[in-house]
Amino acid sequence: MPDTSTVAPAARKPLREGRRQAGPPGEPRRVAYLYVAPALIVFALFMAAPLVYAVWLSFFEWDGLSASTWVGLGNYVDVLTDSELRAPFLHAGVLVVFFSFIPVALGMLIAGLMTRARLRGLGFFRTVLFLPQVVALTVVAVAWRKIYEPDGSLNDALRAIGLDSFARGWLGDENFALASIGVVGIWVGTGLCTVLFLAGLSKVPRELYESARLDGAGFFREFRAVSMPAVRGEMAVALTLTLVAALRTFDLVYVMTSGGPGYASTVPAYEVYDRAMQKGEVGTGVTIALVLMVLILLATMLINRLSETAGDA
């Protein structure tokens, strides 16, 4: 029996001389559609169909029980022109600073310091920093609500160091309620960003840092010239994750302030729940949800675009 494995490629002949092969070898292309059909059906049933139905509902004024009334684009006009409906989106913009920009900056700084200092027990510090990510946000909200109470540990600490005038009911003060929720976002998001950046920096050859130091580069120059270009991809991921988390925040607001005091800490996700479930304004709630979805989509596309542009530069 001849050994076909030793036959040279040039000596091999096509099965049918003079006949062009129509496509790649294997099963017909139509079979591929059968493989992806289950996923497409699930996507159509649980993603596309509800989205289309939500768009349809946004054209109506409906309390969820009685007959609906066609209002066309009226709900969208209300979201864009009514200051009470625009306020949650402005609050979400404030939370983006706390949930996304500050954690990314802090995470980058901490990762750079930990990489430069070569800390012993890096795995322990990484676990401690990432710990807030594995705790349910409802539990986090309850814990921080206790901390912010008038007789909570934060005010006790301020009184202990003689800063009694700063002690207050943080979540009951309309000037501090939103920022107090934002501080929780910093605590939750910084660990995630730090771990992402540490993973990116671990791929940088040590020789690059040593060469930079031989050239007299200090921490900030080394950080800008070596560390930041190396974690461009991780930075895009961190910005995307934290920004989406900021825009769709619901748990923290619901548990800590319920949008109060007044409307000082309402955010789009909470406004959707409040309008659709509590006030019987289903059309308005669905419209806010759709506008929020478009904003998240545009923000994600912008971050990816900026990341690709920076990578090509």
mmCIF file of C-alpha atoms in Angstrom:
data_model
loop_
_atom_site.group_PDB
_atom_site.id
_atom_site.type_symbol
_atom_site.label_atom_id
_atom_site.label_comp_id
_atom_site.label_asym_id
_atom_site.label_seq_id
_atom_site.Cartn_x
_atom_site.Cartn_y
_atom_site.Cartn_z
ATOM 1 C CA MET A 1 0.000 0.000 0.000
ATOM 2 C CA PRO A 2 1.632 3.302 -1.099
ATOM 3 C CA ASP A 3 2.383 6.022 1.500
ATOM 4 C CA THR A 4 0.474 9.110 0.281
ATOM 5 C CA SER A 5 2.008 11.346 2.973
ATOM 6 C CA THR A 6 5.357 11.316 1.136
ATOM 7 C CA VAL A 7 3.910 12.523 -2.180
ATOM 8 C CA ALA A 8 5.201 16.030 -3.054
ATOM 9 C CA PRO A 9 2.508 18.766 -3.311
ATOM 10 C CA ALA A 10 3.502 19.490 -6.904
ATOM 11 C CA ALA A 11 2.842 15.890 -7.808
ATOM 12 C CA ARG A 12 -0.708 16.010 -6.464
ATOM 13 C CA LYS A 13 -3.421 16.371 -9.074
ATOM 14 C CA PRO A 14 -6.907 17.864 -8.633
ATOM 15 C CA LEU A 15 -9.700 15.396 -8.493
ATOM 16 C CA ARG A 16 -11.332 16.838 -11.621
ATOM 17 C CA GLU A 17 -9.063 18.487 -14.172
ATOM 18 C CA GLY A 18 -10.398 21.609 -15.924
ATOM 19 C CA ARG A 19 -13.288 22.192 -13.461
ATOM 20 C CA ARG A 20 -13.161 25.317 -11.257
ATOM 21 C CA GLN A 21 -14.151 24.783 -7.657
ATOM 22 C CA ALA A 22 -17.169 26.955 -6.738
ATOM 23 C CA GLY A 23 -16.184 27.668 -3.113
ATOM 24 C CA PRO A 24 -14.096 26.530 -0.211
ATOM 25 C CA PRO A 25 -14.054 22.826 0.449
ATOM 26 C CA GLY A 26 -16.439 21.432 2.990
ATOM 27 C CA GLU A 27 -20.182 21.576 3.501
ATOM 28 C CA PRO A 28 -22.369 23.852 1.327
ATOM 29 C CA ARG A 29 -22.726 27.450 2.486
ATOM 30 C CA ARG A 30 -26.430 27.002 3.093
ATOM 31 C CA VAL A 31 -25.606 24.593 5.917
ATOM 32 C CA ALA A 32 -23.890 27.456 7.774
ATOM 33 C CA TYR A 33 -27.220 29.257 8.061
ATOM 34 C CA LEU A 34 -28.639 26.214 9.822
ATOM 35 C CA TYR A 35 -25.841 26.433 12.405
ATOM 36 C CA VAL A 36 -26.578 30.084 13.257
ATOM 37 C CA ALA A 37 -30.358 29.757 12.965
ATOM 38 C CA PRO A 38 -30.959 28.923 16.681
ATOM 39 C CA ALA A 39 -28.997 31.982 17.785
ATOM 40 C CA LEU A 40 -30.813 34.171 15.248
ATOM 41 C CA ILE A 41 -34.198 32.900 16.432
ATOM 42 C CA VAL A 42 -33.327 33.591 20.087
ATOM 43 C CA PHE A 43 -32.035 37.058 19.152
ATOM 44 C CA ALA A 44 -35.185 37.821 17.164
ATOM 45 C CA LEU A 45 -37.537 36.631 19.916
ATOM 46 C CA PHE A 46 -35.816 38.148 22.951
ATOM 47 C CA MET A 47 -33.959 41.171 21.531
ATOM 48 C CA ALA A 48 -35.290 42.391 18.210
ATOM 49 C CA ALA A 49 -39.010 41.827 18.828
ATOM 50 C CA PRO A 50 -39.060 43.561 22.279
ATOM 51 C CA LEU A 51 -37.059 46.447 20.835
ATOM 52 C CA VAL A 52 -39.505 46.915 17.968
ATOM 53 C CA TYR A 53 -42.421 46.692 20.419
ATOM 54 C CA ALA A 54 -40.768 49.287 22.669
ATOM 55 C CA VAL A 55 -40.377 51.663 19.727
ATOM 56 C CA TRP A 56 -44.063 51.110 18.928
ATOM 57 C CA LEU A 57 -45.084 51.852 22.538
ATOM 58 C CA SER A 58 -43.082 55.089 22.537
ATOM 59 C CA PHE A 59 -45.556 56.550 20.039
ATOM 60 C CA PHE A 60 -48.445 56.180 22.512
ATOM 61 C CA GLU A 61 -49.618 57.683 25.755
ATOM 62 C CA TRP A 62 -50.568 54.671 27.841
ATOM 63 C CA ASP A 63 -51.023 53.963 31.533
ATOM 64 C CA GLY A 64 -50.515 50.219 31.073
ATOM 65 C CA LEU A 65 -54.165 49.286 31.673
ATOM 66 C CA SER A 66 -56.658 51.332 29.693
ATOM 67 C CA ALA A 67 -56.719 52.130 25.986
ATOM 68 C CA SER A 68 -53.677 53.908 24.598
ATOM 69 C CA THR A 69 -53.635 57.202 22.703
ATOM 70 C CA TRP A 70 -51.463 57.820 19.651
ATOM 71 C CA VAL A 71 -49.154 60.819 20.228
ATOM 72 C CA GLY A 72 -46.616 60.259 17.453
ATOM 73 C CA LEU A 73 -43.271 61.821 18.353
ATOM 74 C CA GLY A 74 -44.791 63.685 21.295
ATOM 75 C CA ASN A 75 -42.969 61.617 23.897
ATOM 76 C CA TYR A 76 -39.621 62.253 22.203
ATOM 77 C CA VAL A 77 -40.352 66.006 22.058
ATOM 78 C CA ASP A 78 -41.170 65.937 25.778
ATOM 79 C CA VAL A 79 -37.898 64.181 26.633
ATOM 80 C CA LEU A 80 -35.910 66.764 24.667
ATOM 81 C CA THR A 81 -37.779 69.875 25.819
ATOM 82 C CA ASP A 82 -39.140 69.155 29.298
ATOM 83 C CA SER A 83 -36.577 70.218 31.898
ATOM 84 C CA GLU A 84 -37.922 67.649 34.373
ATOM 85 C CA LEU A 85 -37.280 64.852 31.864
ATOM 86 C CA ARG A 86 -33.891 66.240 30.787
ATOM 87 C CA ALA A 87 -32.609 66.494 34.358
ATOM 88 C CA PRO A 88 -31.984 62.715 34.768
ATOM 89 C CA PHE A 89 -29.719 62.762 31.711
ATOM 90 C CA LEU A 90 -27.763 65.713 33.140
ATOM 91 C CA HIS A 91 -27.389 63.820 36.412
ATOM 92 C CA ALA A 92 -26.151 60.786 34.463
ATOM 93 C CA GLY A 93 -23.545 63.050 32.855
ATOM 94 C CA VAL A 94 -22.348 64.051 36.336
ATOM 95 C CA LEU A 95 -22.177 60.394 37.367
ATOM 96 C CA VAL A 96 -20.038 59.631 34.290
ATOM 97 C CA VAL A 97 -17.320 61.811 35.843
ATOM 98 C CA PHE A 98 -17.509 59.856 39.115
ATOM 99 C CA PHE A 99 -18.092 56.378 37.690
ATOM 100 C CA SER A 100 -15.821 56.539 34.657
ATOM 101 C CA PHE A 101 -13.292 59.379 34.350
ATOM 102 C CA ILE A 102 -12.067 59.448 37.957
ATOM 103 C CA PRO A 103 -11.807 55.615 38.329
ATOM 104 C CA VAL A 104 -9.920 55.351 35.024
ATOM 105 C CA ALA A 105 -7.480 58.086 36.098
ATOM 106 C CA LEU A 106 -7.041 56.617 39.578
ATOM 107 C CA GLY A 107 -6.742 53.081 38.224
ATOM 108 C CA MET A 108 -4.060 54.149 35.767
ATOM 109 C CA LEU A 109 -2.138 55.980 38.488
ATOM 110 C CA ILE A 110 -2.336 53.087 40.970
ATOM 111 C CA ALA A 111 -1.361 50.526 38.338
ATOM 112 C CA GLY A 112 1.594 52.657 37.266
ATOM 113 C CA LEU A 113 2.799 53.040 40.858
ATOM 114 C CA MET A 114 2.373 49.345 41.637
ATOM 115 C CA THR A 115 4.244 48.353 38.476
ATOM 116 C CA ARG A 116 7.080 50.785 39.111
ATOM 117 C CA ALA A 117 7.477 49.919 42.786
ATOM 118 C CA ARG A 118 7.349 46.134 42.200
ATOM 119 C CA LEU A 119 5.242 45.546 45.287
ATOM 120 C CA ARG A 120 5.423 42.215 47.036
ATOM 121 C CA GLY A 121 2.067 40.522 47.413
ATOM 122 C CA LEU A 122 0.714 42.091 44.234
ATOM 123 C CA GLY A 123 -1.933 39.376 43.977
ATOM 124 C CA PHE A 124 -3.311 40.308 47.418
ATOM 125 C CA PHE A 125 -3.586 44.004 46.558
ATOM 126 C CA ARG A 126 -5.195 43.110 43.225
ATOM 127 C CA THR A 127 -7.801 40.998 45.003
ATOM 128 C CA VAL A 128 -8.556 43.711 47.562
ATOM 129 C CA LEU A 129 -8.962 46.350 44.853
ATOM 130 C CA PHE A 130 -11.236 44.120 42.786
ATOM 131 C CA LEU A 131 -13.369 43.064 45.764
ATOM 132 C CA PRO A 132 -16.080 45.772 45.308
ATOM 133 C CA GLN A 133 -16.795 44.323 41.876
ATOM 134 C CA VAL A 134 -17.938 40.981 43.280
ATOM 135 C CA VAL A 135 -20.306 42.496 45.846
ATOM 136 C CA ALA A 136 -23.891 43.015 44.709
ATOM 137 C CA LEU A 137 -24.639 46.696 44.165
ATOM 138 C CA THR A 138 -27.712 46.426 46.372
ATOM 139 C CA VAL A 139 -25.503 45.340 49.273
ATOM 140 C CA VAL A 140 -23.031 48.112 48.447
ATOM 141 C CA ALA A 141 -25.874 50.650 48.445
ATOM 142 C CA VAL A 142 -27.188 49.518 51.836
ATOM 143 C CA ALA A 143 -23.704 49.653 53.365
ATOM 144 C CA TRP A 144 -22.959 53.136 52.042
ATOM 145 C CA ARG A 145 -26.400 54.394 53.055
ATOM 146 C CA LYS A 146 -25.487 53.453 56.635
ATOM 147 C CA ILE A 147 -22.159 55.262 56.274
ATOM 148 C CA TYR A 148 -23.884 58.430 55.008
ATOM 149 C CA GLU A 149 -26.556 58.545 57.740
ATOM 150 C CA PRO A 150 -26.547 61.591 60.082
ATOM 151 C CA ASP A 151 -25.205 59.373 62.859
ATOM 152 C CA GLY A 152 -23.207 57.207 60.478
ATOM 153 C CA SER A 153 -19.499 56.475 60.518
ATOM 154 C CA LEU A 154 -18.614 59.284 58.078
ATOM 155 C CA ASN A 155 -20.092 61.988 60.294
ATOM 156 C CA ASP A 156 -18.601 60.320 63.367
ATOM 157 C CA ALA A 157 -15.161 60.497 61.739
ATOM 158 C CA LEU A 158 -15.647 64.176 60.849
ATOM 159 C CA ARG A 159 -16.706 65.027 64.407
ATOM 160 C CA ALA A 160 -13.773 63.052 65.801
ATOM 161 C CA ILE A 161 -11.282 65.280 63.964
ATOM 162 C CA GLY A 162 -13.099 68.519 64.799
ATOM 163 C CA LEU A 163 -14.928 69.024 61.498
ATOM 164 C CA ASP A 164 -18.400 69.083 63.028
ATOM 165 C CA SER A 165 -19.570 71.771 60.617
ATOM 166 C CA PHE A 166 -19.112 69.373 57.668
ATOM 167 C CA ALA A 167 -21.253 66.663 59.239
ATOM 168 C CA ARG A 168 -24.662 66.429 57.610
ATOM 169 C CA GLY A 169 -27.256 64.044 56.264
ATOM 170 C CA TRP A 170 -25.422 63.489 53.005
ATOM 171 C CA LEU A 171 -28.197 61.699 51.132
ATOM 172 C CA GLY A 172 -30.827 64.154 52.364
ATOM 173 C CA ASP A 173 -28.956 67.214 51.133
ATOM 174 C CA GLU A 174 -29.866 68.039 47.534
ATOM 175 C CA ASN A 175 -26.418 69.564 47.002
ATOM 176 C CA PHE A 176 -24.553 66.413 48.056
ATOM 177 C CA ALA A 177 -26.893 63.501 47.305
ATOM 178 C CA LEU A 178 -25.739 62.949 43.712
ATOM 179 C CA ALA A 179 -22.054 63.414 44.565
ATOM 180 C CA SER A 180 -22.430 60.969 47.453
ATOM 181 C CA ILE A 181 -23.691 58.316 45.025
ATOM 182 C CA GLY A 182 -20.809 59.217 42.721
ATOM 183 C CA VAL A 183 -18.266 58.514 45.465
ATOM 184 C CA VAL A 184 -19.658 54.985 45.695
ATOM 185 C CA GLY A 185 -19.129 54.673 41.937
ATOM 186 C CA ILE A 186 -15.479 55.654 42.376
ATOM 187 C CA TRP A 187 -15.062 53.005 45.075
ATOM 188 C CA VAL A 188 -16.618 50.318 42.878
ATOM 189 C CA GLY A 189 -14.984 51.240 39.570
ATOM 190 C CA THR A 190 -11.403 52.003 40.577
ATOM 191 C CA GLY A 191 -10.581 48.371 41.361
ATOM 192 C CA LEU A 192 -11.846 47.157 37.992
ATOM 193 C CA CYS A 193 -9.795 49.768 36.133
ATOM 194 C CA THR A 194 -6.681 49.029 38.198
ATOM 195 C CA VAL A 195 -6.862 45.295 37.508
ATOM 196 C CA LEU A 196 -7.359 45.905 33.776
ATOM 197 C CA PHE A 197 -4.374 48.256 33.624
ATOM 198 C CA LEU A 198 -2.174 45.926 35.686
ATOM 199 C CA ALA A 199 -2.929 43.157 33.185
ATOM 200 C CA GLY A 200 -1.974 45.447 30.316
ATOM 201 C CA LEU A 201 1.207 46.704 31.973
ATOM 202 C CA SER A 202 2.339 43.167 32.756
ATOM 203 C CA LYS A 203 2.835 42.653 29.014
ATOM 204 C CA VAL A 204 5.299 45.554 28.723
ATOM 205 C CA PRO A 205 8.935 44.332 28.608
ATOM 206 C CA ARG A 206 10.907 45.481 31.642
ATOM 207 C CA GLU A 207 13.666 46.596 29.291
ATOM 208 C CA LEU A 208 11.498 49.490 28.105
ATOM 209 C CA TYR A 209 11.184 50.858 31.640
ATOM 210 C CA GLU A 210 14.878 50.356 32.303
ATOM 211 C CA SER A 211 15.783 52.126 29.056
ATOM 212 C CA ALA A 212 13.520 55.023 29.953
ATOM 213 C CA ARG A 213 15.115 55.325 33.389
ATOM 214 C CA LEU A 214 18.613 55.223 31.868
ATOM 215 C CA ASP A 215 17.526 58.131 29.685
ATOM 216 C CA GLY A 216 16.611 60.033 32.829
ATOM 217 C CA ALA A 217 12.841 59.659 32.581
ATOM 218 C CA GLY A 218 10.963 60.304 35.794
ATOM 219 C CA PHE A 219 7.714 58.652 36.841
ATOM 220 C CA PHE A 220 5.396 60.888 34.838
ATOM 221 C CA ARG A 221 7.511 60.821 31.663
ATOM 222 C CA GLU A 222 7.856 57.046 31.922
ATOM 223 C CA PHE A 223 4.117 56.841 32.549
ATOM 224 C CA ARG A 224 3.302 58.934 29.473
ATOM 225 C CA ALA A 225 5.872 57.415 27.094
ATOM 226 C CA VAL A 226 5.764 53.733 28.061
ATOM 227 C CA SER A 227 2.740 52.856 30.187
ATOM 228 C CA MET A 228 -0.077 54.758 28.512
ATOM 229 C CA PRO A 229 0.582 53.571 24.920
ATOM 230 C CA ALA A 230 0.801 49.982 26.197
ATOM 231 C CA VAL A 231 -2.648 50.006 27.795
ATOM 232 C CA ARG A 232 -4.572 51.842 25.093
ATOM 233 C CA GLY A 233 -6.803 48.832 24.472
ATOM 234 C CA GLU A 234 -7.423 48.260 28.197
ATOM 235 C CA MET A 235 -8.245 51.950 28.590
ATOM 236 C CA ALA A 236 -10.906 51.711 25.882
ATOM 237 C CA VAL A 237 -12.399 48.669 27.626
ATOM 238 C CA ALA A 238 -12.329 50.385 31.026
ATOM 239 C CA LEU A 239 -13.935 53.549 29.661
ATOM 240 C CA THR A 240 -16.637 51.571 27.896
ATOM 241 C CA LEU A 241 -17.512 49.424 30.918
ATOM 242 C CA THR A 242 -17.534 52.277 33.438
ATOM 243 C CA LEU A 243 -19.369 54.704 31.178
ATOM 244 C CA VAL A 244 -22.117 52.184 30.447
ATOM 245 C CA ALA A 245 -22.345 51.453 34.180
ATOM 246 C CA ALA A 246 -22.718 55.173 34.895
ATOM 247 C CA LEU A 247 -25.423 55.763 32.306
ATOM 248 C CA ARG A 248 -27.556 52.786 33.347
ATOM 249 C CA THR A 249 -27.147 53.164 37.113
ATOM 250 C CA PHE A 250 -30.296 52.079 38.923
ATOM 251 C CA ASP A 251 -29.512 49.967 42.000
ATOM 252 C CA LEU A 252 -27.544 52.595 43.890
ATOM 253 C CA VAL A 253 -30.067 55.362 43.265
ATOM 254 C CA TYR A 254 -33.083 53.182 44.052
ATOM 255 C CA VAL A 255 -31.688 51.966 47.387
ATOM 256 C CA MET A 256 -29.831 55.078 48.542
ATOM 257 C CA THR A 257 -32.080 58.016 47.583
ATOM 258 C CA SER A 258 -34.983 56.853 45.378
ATOM 259 C CA GLY A 259 -34.149 59.824 43.189
ATOM 260 C CA GLY A 260 -34.414 62.337 46.032
ATOM 261 C CA PRO A 261 -34.369 64.603 47.783
ATOM 262 C CA GLY A 262 -36.958 65.951 45.366
ATOM 263 C CA TYR A 263 -35.483 65.142 41.944
ATOM 264 C CA ALA A 264 -31.876 65.893 42.899
ATOM 265 C CA SER A 265 -30.531 62.416 42.144
ATOM 266 C CA THR A 266 -32.870 60.996 39.517
ATOM 267 C CA VAL A 267 -31.117 59.205 36.648
ATOM 268 C CA PRO A 268 -32.555 57.843 33.374
ATOM 269 C CA ALA A 269 -32.811 54.210 34.510
ATOM 270 C CA TYR A 270 -34.645 55.198 37.696
ATOM 271 C CA GLU A 271 -36.857 57.604 35.753
ATOM 272 C CA VAL A 272 -37.879 54.747 33.440
ATOM 273 C CA TYR A 273 -38.988 52.705 36.470
ATOM 274 C CA ASP A 274 -40.696 55.690 38.104
ATOM 275 C CA ARG A 275 -42.612 56.747 34.993
ATOM 276 C CA ALA A 276 -43.583 53.311 33.708
ATOM 277 C CA MET A 277 -44.234 51.444 36.968
ATOM 278 C CA GLN A 278 -45.259 54.068 39.520
ATOM 279 C CA LYS A 279 -46.804 56.937 37.571
ATOM 280 C CA GLY A 280 -48.467 54.929 34.798
ATOM 281 C CA GLU A 281 -46.684 56.807 31.996
ATOM 282 C CA VAL A 282 -45.529 53.788 30.014
ATOM 283 C CA GLY A 283 -44.980 55.659 26.753
ATOM 284 C CA THR A 284 -42.762 58.281 28.405
ATOM 285 C CA GLY A 285 -40.810 55.649 30.338
ATOM 286 C CA VAL A 286 -40.184 53.588 27.214
ATOM 287 C CA THR A 287 -39.093 56.697 25.326
ATOM 288 C CA ILE A 288 -36.548 57.568 28.033
ATOM 289 C CA ALA A 289 -35.219 53.995 27.845
ATOM 290 C CA LEU A 290 -34.825 54.213 24.068
ATOM 291 C CA VAL A 291 -33.047 57.574 24.248
ATOM 292 C CA LEU A 292 -30.746 56.135 26.913
ATOM 293 C CA MET A 293 -30.002 53.128 24.704
ATOM 294 C CA VAL A 294 -29.060 55.399 21.802
ATOM 295 C CA LEU A 295 -26.784 57.476 24.060
ATOM 296 C CA ILE A 296 -24.998 54.357 25.325
ATOM 297 C CA LEU A 297 -24.597 53.084 21.772
ATOM 298 C CA LEU A 298 -23.169 56.404 20.553
ATOM 299 C CA ALA A 299 -20.810 56.674 23.532
ATOM 300 C CA THR A 300 -19.513 53.143 22.959
ATOM 301 C CA MET A 301 -18.970 53.782 19.258
ATOM 302 C CA LEU A 302 -17.170 57.064 20.023
ATOM 303 C CA ILE A 303 -14.791 55.426 22.506
ATOM 304 C CA ASN A 304 -13.984 52.604 20.084
ATOM 305 C CA ARG A 305 -13.460 55.085 17.270
ATOM 306 C CA LEU A 306 -11.130 57.252 19.348
ATOM 307 C CA SER A 307 -9.206 54.162 20.458
ATOM 308 C CA GLU A 308 -8.740 53.000 16.858
ATOM 309 C CA THR A 309 -7.675 56.481 15.769
ATOM 310 C CA ALA A 310 -5.119 56.711 18.574
ATOM 311 C CA GLY A 311 -3.819 53.265 17.660
ATOM 312 C CA ASP A 312 -3.323 54.253 14.017
ATOM 313 C CA ALA A 313 -1.524 57.494 14.946
#
